[in-house]
Coordinates of C-alpha atoms in Angstrom, one line a residue:
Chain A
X13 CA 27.8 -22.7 0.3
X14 CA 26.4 -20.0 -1.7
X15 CA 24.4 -21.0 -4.9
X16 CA 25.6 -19.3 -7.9
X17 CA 23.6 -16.7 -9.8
X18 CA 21.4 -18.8 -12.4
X19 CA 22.7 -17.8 -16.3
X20 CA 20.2 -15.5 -17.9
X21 CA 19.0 -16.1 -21.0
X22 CA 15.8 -13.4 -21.2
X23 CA 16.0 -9.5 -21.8
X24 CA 13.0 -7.2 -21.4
X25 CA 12.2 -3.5 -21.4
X26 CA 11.6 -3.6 -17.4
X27 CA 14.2 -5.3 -15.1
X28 CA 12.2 -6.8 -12.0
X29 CA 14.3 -6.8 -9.1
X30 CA 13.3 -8.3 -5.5
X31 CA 10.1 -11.0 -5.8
X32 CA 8.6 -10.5 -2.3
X33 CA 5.2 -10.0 -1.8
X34 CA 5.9 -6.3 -2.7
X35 CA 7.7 -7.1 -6.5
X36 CA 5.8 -10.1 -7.2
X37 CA 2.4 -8.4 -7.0
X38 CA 3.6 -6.5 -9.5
X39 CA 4.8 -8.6 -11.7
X40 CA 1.9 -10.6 -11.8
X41 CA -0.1 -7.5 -12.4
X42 CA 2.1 -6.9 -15.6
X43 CA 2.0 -10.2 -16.9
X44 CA -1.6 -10.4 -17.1
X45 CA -1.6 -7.1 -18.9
X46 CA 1.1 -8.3 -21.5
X47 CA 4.5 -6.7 -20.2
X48 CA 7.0 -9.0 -19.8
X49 CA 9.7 -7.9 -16.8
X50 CA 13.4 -10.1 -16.7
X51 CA 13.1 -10.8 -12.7
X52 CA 15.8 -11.4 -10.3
X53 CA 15.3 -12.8 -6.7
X54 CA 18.3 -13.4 -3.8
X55 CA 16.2 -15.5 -1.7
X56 CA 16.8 -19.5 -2.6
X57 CA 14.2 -20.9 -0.9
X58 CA 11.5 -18.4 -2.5
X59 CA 12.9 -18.5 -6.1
X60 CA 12.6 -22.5 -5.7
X61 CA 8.9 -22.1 -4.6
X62 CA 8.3 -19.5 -7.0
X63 CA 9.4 -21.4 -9.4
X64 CA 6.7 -24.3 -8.4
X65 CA 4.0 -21.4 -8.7
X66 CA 4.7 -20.9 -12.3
X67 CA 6.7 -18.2 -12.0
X68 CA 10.1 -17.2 -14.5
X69 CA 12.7 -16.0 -11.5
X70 CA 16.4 -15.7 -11.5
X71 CA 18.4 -16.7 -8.7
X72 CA 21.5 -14.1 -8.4
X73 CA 22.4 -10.7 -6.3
X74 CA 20.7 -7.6 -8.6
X75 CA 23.2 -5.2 -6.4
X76 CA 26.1 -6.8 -9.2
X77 CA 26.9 -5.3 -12.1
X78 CA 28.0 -8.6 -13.8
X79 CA 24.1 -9.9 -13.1
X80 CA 21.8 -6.2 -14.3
X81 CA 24.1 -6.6 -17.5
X82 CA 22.9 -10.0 -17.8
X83 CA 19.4 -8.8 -17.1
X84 CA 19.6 -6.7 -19.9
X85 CA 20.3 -3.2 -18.0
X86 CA 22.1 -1.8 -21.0
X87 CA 19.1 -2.4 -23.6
X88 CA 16.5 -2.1 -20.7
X89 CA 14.1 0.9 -20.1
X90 CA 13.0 0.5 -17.0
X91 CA 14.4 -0.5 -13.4
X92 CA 11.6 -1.8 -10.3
X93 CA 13.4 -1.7 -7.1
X94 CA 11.4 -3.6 -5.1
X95 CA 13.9 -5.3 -3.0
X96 CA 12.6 -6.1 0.5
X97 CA 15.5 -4.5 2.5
X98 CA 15.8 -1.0 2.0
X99 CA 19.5 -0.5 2.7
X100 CA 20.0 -3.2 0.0
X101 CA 17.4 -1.7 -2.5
X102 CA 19.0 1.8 -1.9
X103 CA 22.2 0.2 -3.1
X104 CA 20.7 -1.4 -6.1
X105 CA 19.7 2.1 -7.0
X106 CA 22.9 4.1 -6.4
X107 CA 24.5 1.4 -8.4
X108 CA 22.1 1.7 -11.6
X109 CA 22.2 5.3 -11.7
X110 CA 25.9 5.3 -11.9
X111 CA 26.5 2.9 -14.0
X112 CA 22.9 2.8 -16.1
X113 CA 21.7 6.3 -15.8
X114 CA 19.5 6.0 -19.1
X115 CA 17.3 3.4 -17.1
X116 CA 13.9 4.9 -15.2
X117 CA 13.7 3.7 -11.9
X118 CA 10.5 2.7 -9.7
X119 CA 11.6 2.7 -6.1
X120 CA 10.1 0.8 -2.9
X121 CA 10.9 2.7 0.1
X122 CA 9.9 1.8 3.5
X123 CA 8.8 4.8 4.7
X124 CA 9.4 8.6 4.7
X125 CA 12.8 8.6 5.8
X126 CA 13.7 6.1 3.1
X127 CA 12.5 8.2 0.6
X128 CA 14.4 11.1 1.5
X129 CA 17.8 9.4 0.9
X130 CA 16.1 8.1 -2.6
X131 CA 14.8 11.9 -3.5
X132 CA 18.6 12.4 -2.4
X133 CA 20.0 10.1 -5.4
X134 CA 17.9 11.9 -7.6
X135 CA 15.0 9.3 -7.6
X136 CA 11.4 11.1 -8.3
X137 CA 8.8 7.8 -8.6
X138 CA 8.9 6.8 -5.3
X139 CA 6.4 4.6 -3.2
X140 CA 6.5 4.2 0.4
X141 CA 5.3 0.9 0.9
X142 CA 2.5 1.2 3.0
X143 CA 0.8 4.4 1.9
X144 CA -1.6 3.3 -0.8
X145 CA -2.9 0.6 1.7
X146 CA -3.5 3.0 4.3
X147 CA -5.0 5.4 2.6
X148 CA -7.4 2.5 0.7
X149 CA -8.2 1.5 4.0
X150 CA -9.0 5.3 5.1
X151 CA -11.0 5.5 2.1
X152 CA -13.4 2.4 2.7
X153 CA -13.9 3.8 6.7
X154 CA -15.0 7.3 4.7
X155 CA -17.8 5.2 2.8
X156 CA -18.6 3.1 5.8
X157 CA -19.1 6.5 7.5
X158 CA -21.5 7.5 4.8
X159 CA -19.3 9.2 1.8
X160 CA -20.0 8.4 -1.7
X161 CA -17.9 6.2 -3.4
X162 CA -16.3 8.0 -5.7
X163 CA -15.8 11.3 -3.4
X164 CA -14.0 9.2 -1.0
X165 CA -11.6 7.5 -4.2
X166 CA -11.0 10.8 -5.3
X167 CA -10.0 12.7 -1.6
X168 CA -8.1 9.1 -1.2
X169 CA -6.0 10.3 -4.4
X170 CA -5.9 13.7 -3.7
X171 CA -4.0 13.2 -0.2
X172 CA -1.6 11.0 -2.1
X173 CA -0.8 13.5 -4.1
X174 CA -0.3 16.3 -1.5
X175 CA 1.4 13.9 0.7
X176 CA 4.0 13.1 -1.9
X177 CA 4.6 17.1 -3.0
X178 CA 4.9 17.7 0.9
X179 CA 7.5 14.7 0.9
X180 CA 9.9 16.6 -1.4
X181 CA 9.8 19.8 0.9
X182 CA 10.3 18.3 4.0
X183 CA 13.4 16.0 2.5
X184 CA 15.5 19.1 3.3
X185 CA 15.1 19.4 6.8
X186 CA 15.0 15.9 8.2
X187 CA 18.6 16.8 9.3
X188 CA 17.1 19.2 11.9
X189 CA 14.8 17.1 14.1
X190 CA 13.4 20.8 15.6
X191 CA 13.0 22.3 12.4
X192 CA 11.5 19.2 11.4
X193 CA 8.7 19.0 13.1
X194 CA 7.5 22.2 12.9
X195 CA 7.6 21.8 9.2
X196 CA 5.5 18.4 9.2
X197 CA 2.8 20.2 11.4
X198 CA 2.7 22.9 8.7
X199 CA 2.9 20.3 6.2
X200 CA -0.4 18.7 7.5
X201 CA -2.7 21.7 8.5
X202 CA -1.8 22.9 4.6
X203 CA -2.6 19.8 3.5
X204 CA -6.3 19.3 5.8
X205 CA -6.7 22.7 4.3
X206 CA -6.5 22.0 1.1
X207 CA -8.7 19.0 1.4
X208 CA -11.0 20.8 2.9
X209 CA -11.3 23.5 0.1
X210 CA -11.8 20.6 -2.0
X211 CA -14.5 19.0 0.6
X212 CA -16.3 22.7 -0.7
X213 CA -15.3 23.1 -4.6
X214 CA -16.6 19.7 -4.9
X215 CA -20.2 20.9 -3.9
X216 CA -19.9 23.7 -7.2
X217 CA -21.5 23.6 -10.3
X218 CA -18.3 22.1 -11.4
X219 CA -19.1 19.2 -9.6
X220 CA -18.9 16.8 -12.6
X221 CA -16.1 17.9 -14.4
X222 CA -14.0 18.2 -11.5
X223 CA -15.0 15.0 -10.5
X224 CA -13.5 13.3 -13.4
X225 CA -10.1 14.5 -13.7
X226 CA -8.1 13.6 -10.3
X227 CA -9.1 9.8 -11.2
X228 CA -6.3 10.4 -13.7
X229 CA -4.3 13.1 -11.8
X230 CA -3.8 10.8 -8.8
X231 CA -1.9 8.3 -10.2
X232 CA 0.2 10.7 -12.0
X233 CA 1.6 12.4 -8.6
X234 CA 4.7 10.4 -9.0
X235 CA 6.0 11.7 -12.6
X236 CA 7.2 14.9 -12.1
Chain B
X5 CA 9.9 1.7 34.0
X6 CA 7.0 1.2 32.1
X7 CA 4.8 4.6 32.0
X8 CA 1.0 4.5 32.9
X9 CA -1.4 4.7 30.7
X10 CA -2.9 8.0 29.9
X11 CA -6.5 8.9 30.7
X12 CA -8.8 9.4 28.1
X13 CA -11.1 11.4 28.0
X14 CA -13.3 11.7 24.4
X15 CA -14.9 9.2 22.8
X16 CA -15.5 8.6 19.3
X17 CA -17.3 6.4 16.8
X18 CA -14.0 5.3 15.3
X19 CA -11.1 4.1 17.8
X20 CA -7.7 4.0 16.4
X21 CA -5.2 1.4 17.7
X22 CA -1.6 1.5 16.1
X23 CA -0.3 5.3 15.0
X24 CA 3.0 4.3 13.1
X25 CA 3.4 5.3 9.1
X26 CA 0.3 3.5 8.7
X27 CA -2.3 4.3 11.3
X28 CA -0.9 7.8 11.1
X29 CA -1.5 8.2 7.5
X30 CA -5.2 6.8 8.4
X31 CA -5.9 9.4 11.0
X32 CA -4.8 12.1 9.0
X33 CA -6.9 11.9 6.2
X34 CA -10.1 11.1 8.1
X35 CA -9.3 13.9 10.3
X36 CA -8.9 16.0 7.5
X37 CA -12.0 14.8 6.4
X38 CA -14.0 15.8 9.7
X39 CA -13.9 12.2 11.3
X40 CA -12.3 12.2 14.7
X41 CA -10.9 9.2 15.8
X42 CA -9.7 8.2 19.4
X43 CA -5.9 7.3 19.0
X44 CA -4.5 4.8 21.1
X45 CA -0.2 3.4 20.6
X46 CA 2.2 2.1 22.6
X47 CA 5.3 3.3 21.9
X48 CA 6.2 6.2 24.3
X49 CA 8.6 8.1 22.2
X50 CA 6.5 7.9 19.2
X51 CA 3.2 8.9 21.2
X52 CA 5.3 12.4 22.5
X53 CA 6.9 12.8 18.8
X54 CA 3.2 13.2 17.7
X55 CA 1.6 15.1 20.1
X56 CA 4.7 18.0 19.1
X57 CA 3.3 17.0 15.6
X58 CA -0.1 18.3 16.5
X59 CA -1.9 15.0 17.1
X60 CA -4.2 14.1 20.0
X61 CA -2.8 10.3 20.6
X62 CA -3.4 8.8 24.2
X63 CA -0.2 6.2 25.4
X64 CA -1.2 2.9 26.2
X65 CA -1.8 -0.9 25.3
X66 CA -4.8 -1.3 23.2
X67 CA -5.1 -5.2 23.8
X68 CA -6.0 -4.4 27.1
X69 CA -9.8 -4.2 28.0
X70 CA -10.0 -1.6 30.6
X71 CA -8.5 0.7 27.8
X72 CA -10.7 -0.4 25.6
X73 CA -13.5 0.5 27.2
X74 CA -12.4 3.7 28.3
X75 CA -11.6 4.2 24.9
X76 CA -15.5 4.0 24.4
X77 CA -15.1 0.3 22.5
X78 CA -18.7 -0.3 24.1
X79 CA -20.4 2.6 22.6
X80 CA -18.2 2.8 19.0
X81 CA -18.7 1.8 15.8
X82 CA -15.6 0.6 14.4
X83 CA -12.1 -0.1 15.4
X84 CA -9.3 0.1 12.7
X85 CA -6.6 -2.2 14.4
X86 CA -3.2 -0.9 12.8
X87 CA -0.8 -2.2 15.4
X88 CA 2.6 -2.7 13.4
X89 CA 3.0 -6.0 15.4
X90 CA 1.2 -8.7 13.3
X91 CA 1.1 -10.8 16.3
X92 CA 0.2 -7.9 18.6
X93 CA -2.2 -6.5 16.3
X94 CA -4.0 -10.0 15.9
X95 CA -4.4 -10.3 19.7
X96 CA -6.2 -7.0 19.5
X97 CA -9.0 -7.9 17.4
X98 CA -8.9 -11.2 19.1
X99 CA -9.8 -9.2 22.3
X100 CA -12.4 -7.1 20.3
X101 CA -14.1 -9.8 18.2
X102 CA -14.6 -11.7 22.0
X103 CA -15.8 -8.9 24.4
X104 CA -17.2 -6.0 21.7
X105 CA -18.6 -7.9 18.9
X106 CA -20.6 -5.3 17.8
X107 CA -17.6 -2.9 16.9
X108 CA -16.5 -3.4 12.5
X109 CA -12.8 -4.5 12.3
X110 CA -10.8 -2.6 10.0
X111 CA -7.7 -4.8 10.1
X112 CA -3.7 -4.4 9.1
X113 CA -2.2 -7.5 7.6
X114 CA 1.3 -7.7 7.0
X115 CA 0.8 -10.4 4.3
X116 CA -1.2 -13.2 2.9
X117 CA -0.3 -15.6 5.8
X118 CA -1.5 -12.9 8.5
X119 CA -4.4 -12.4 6.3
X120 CA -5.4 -15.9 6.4
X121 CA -5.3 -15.8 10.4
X122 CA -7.6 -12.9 10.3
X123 CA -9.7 -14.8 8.2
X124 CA -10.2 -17.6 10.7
X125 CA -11.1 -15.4 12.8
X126 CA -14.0 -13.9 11.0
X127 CA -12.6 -10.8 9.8
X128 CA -13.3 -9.2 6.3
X129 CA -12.1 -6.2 6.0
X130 CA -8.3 -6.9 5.3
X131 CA -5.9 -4.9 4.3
X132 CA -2.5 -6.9 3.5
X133 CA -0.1 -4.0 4.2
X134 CA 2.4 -3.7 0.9
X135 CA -0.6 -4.6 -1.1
X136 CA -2.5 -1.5 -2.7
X137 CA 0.9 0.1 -3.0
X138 CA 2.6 -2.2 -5.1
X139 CA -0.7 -2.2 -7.3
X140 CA -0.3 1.6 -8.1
X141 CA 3.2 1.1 -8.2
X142 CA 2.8 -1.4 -11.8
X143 CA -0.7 0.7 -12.6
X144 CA 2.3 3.6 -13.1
X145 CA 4.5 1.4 -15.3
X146 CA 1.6 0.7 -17.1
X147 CA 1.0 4.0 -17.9
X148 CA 4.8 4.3 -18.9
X149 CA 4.1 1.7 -21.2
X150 CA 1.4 3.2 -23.0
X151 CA -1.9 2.3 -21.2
X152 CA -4.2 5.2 -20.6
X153 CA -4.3 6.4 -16.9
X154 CA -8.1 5.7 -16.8
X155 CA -7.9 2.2 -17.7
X156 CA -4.6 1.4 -16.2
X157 CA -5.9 3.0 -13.0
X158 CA -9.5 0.4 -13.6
X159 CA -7.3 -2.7 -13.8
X160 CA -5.1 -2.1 -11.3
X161 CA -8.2 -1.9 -8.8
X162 CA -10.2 -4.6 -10.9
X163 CA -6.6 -7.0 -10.1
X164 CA -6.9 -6.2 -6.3
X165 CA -10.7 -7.1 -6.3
X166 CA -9.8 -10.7 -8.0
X167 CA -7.1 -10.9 -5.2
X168 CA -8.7 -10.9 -2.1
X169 CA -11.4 -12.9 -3.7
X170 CA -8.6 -15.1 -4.3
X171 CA -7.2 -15.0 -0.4
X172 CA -10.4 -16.7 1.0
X173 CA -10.6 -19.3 -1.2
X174 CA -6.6 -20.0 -0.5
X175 CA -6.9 -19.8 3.0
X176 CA -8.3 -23.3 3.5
X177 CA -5.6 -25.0 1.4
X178 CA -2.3 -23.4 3.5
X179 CA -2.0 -26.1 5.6
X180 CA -1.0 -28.1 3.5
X181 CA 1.9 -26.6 1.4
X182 CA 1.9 -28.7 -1.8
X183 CA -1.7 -28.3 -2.3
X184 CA -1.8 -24.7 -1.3
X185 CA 1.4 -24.1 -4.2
X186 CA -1.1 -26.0 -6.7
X187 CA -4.4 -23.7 -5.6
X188 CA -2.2 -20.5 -5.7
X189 CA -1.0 -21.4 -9.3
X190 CA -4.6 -22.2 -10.8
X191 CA -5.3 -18.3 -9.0
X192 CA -3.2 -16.9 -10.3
X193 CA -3.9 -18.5 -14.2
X194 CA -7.1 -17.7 -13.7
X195 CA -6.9 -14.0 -12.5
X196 CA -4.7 -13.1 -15.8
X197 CA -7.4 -14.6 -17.9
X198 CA -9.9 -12.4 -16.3
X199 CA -7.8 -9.7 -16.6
X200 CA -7.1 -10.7 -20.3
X201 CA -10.7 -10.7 -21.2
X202 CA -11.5 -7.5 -19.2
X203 CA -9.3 -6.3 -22.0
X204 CA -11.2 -7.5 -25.0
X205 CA -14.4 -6.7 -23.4
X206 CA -13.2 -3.4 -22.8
X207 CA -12.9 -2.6 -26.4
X208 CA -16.4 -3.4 -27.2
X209 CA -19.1 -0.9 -27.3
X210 CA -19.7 -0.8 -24.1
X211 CA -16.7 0.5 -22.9
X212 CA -17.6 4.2 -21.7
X213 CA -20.5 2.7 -19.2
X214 CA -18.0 -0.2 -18.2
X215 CA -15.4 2.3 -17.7
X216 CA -17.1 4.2 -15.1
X217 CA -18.1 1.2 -13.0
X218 CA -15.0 -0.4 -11.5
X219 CA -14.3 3.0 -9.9
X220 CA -16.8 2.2 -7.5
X221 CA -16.2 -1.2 -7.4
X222 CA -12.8 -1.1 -6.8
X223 CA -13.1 0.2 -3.3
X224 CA -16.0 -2.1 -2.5
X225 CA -14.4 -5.6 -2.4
X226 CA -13.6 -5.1 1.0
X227 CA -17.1 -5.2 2.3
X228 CA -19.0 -8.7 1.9

């Protein structure tokens, strides 16, 4: 028997939907800095224990139009699609921008070919799920290896950004597996390029000033 | 028919085990940033996609010690293990921790529950996989909120640093579920009053020289 969706009774600027490890990092993270987010989960088991943890989660299917105007979609500014499958986060989003087209949305994607059929529907802040990790973890083997600190944050941020540009170019030729390829090895040797021109402007007089500014450029790759 | 391994002929300080999304990304941007890794993956399609791609990736099982050490696993300095198997990826540094303990585990964890294995094991340097990603992912709708970039950016990597402080103190309470939902809880209340005050204290006078600090940190709570 399926559980029906639990009533909702809470509307917020930012609609929360999927409570994994993925969304509820997040919404812990915006708790703690004073933003609220109305949060729906389809997993009964986890919104039980989630529950337990101290957590405000509503049971119901956020893919239903019924439930995101419950949630406040109407009112809302904001949409996180952080639903753990992709095919059913992609239809959370083709659904809101039909039907809610004033909300912003913040997409999970899996990887890059997730994020083409996002770019696709029109979706610009996109994050594929594992590429901040592996690029913090790139970052720390750069220190380990003898970079400064802050150099290796900054190249960290700086590949992000190029890497998410390049992910925009490449979306149109995924359909051509030749083609494809030939684009992503151009894609990259631009992109070592380009950090390597950094690898030298970085040793300028400019040094400091230059230093500064990509600590606020890199997190602003995805609002185009 | 299973294909032989290849042979390998280079060695380097850092050895590279696992080139999906997220050891790929990880080899890029240390190659890009002149530190050559020796690539090792399993998956045969994947391995011949990549060399087309321009990458130098030799096919074969990782977990096994003969390619290990022709790998150079006796002579290295480090080995990132970013197998996409948890399982597979965890009998990896199993293998390294017993026959090369020399070599510094960078390790891949799919979530918390992996993370505590690793733990066990005597690893530190954990990445859970979704982590960092769903961090800048809220450190963006903070900024669409109204934070400024600089200090959204500071607590987002300030939130991390409480976290994985908070994963080896959790780790010894997940056997036992009730407890560990209690422990979890009082983390969690007590990371979003640490946040909370980093926000008053950030508004004293102190703020500019506080600012800068985190930056550093941030990437450092990795390495005890």
């Amino acid at each position: 028997m399926k559980r029906e969706a639990d009533p909702i009774n809470e509307q917020h600027r930012v609609i929360l939907a999927g409570f994994g490890h993925f969304g509820s990092t997040i919404g812990r993270f915006l708790r703690a800095n004073g933003i609220e987010s109305t949060i729906l989960d389809h997993d009964s088991d986890r919104v039980d224990l989630l529950r337990k943890m101290g957590f405000k989660v509503y049971y119901g299917d956020a893919t239903r139009l019924d439930l995101l105007r419950a949630a406040g979609a109407d009112n809302a500014k904001m949409l996180i699609a952080a639903i753990d499958s992709p095919q059913i986060n992609a239809e959370l989003i083709s659904t809101v921008r039909k039907h809610f087209p004033h909300l912003e949305i913040m997409a999970r994607a899996r990887n890059r070919f997730d994020a083409y059929e996002l770019i696709d529907m029109g979706v610009h802040n996109i994050y594929r799920e594992t590429l901040y990790t592996s690029v913090h973890m790139a970052i720390d083997v750069l220190r380990k290896m003898g970079f400064r600190g802050y150099t290796a944050m900054r190249k960290g941020l700086d590949f992000i950004r190029y890497d998410e540009a390049a992910l925009e170019k490449l979306a149109v030729y995924r359909h051509d597996m030749e083609e494809y390829v030939v684009n992503v090895r151009e894609q990259i040797e631009m992109q070592e390029k380009l950090l390597t021109e950094d690898l030298h402007s970085s040793l300028t007089a400019e040094d400091h000033a230059w230093d500064s500014e990509p600590m606020r450029a890199g997190t602003t790759s995805n609002q185009k």
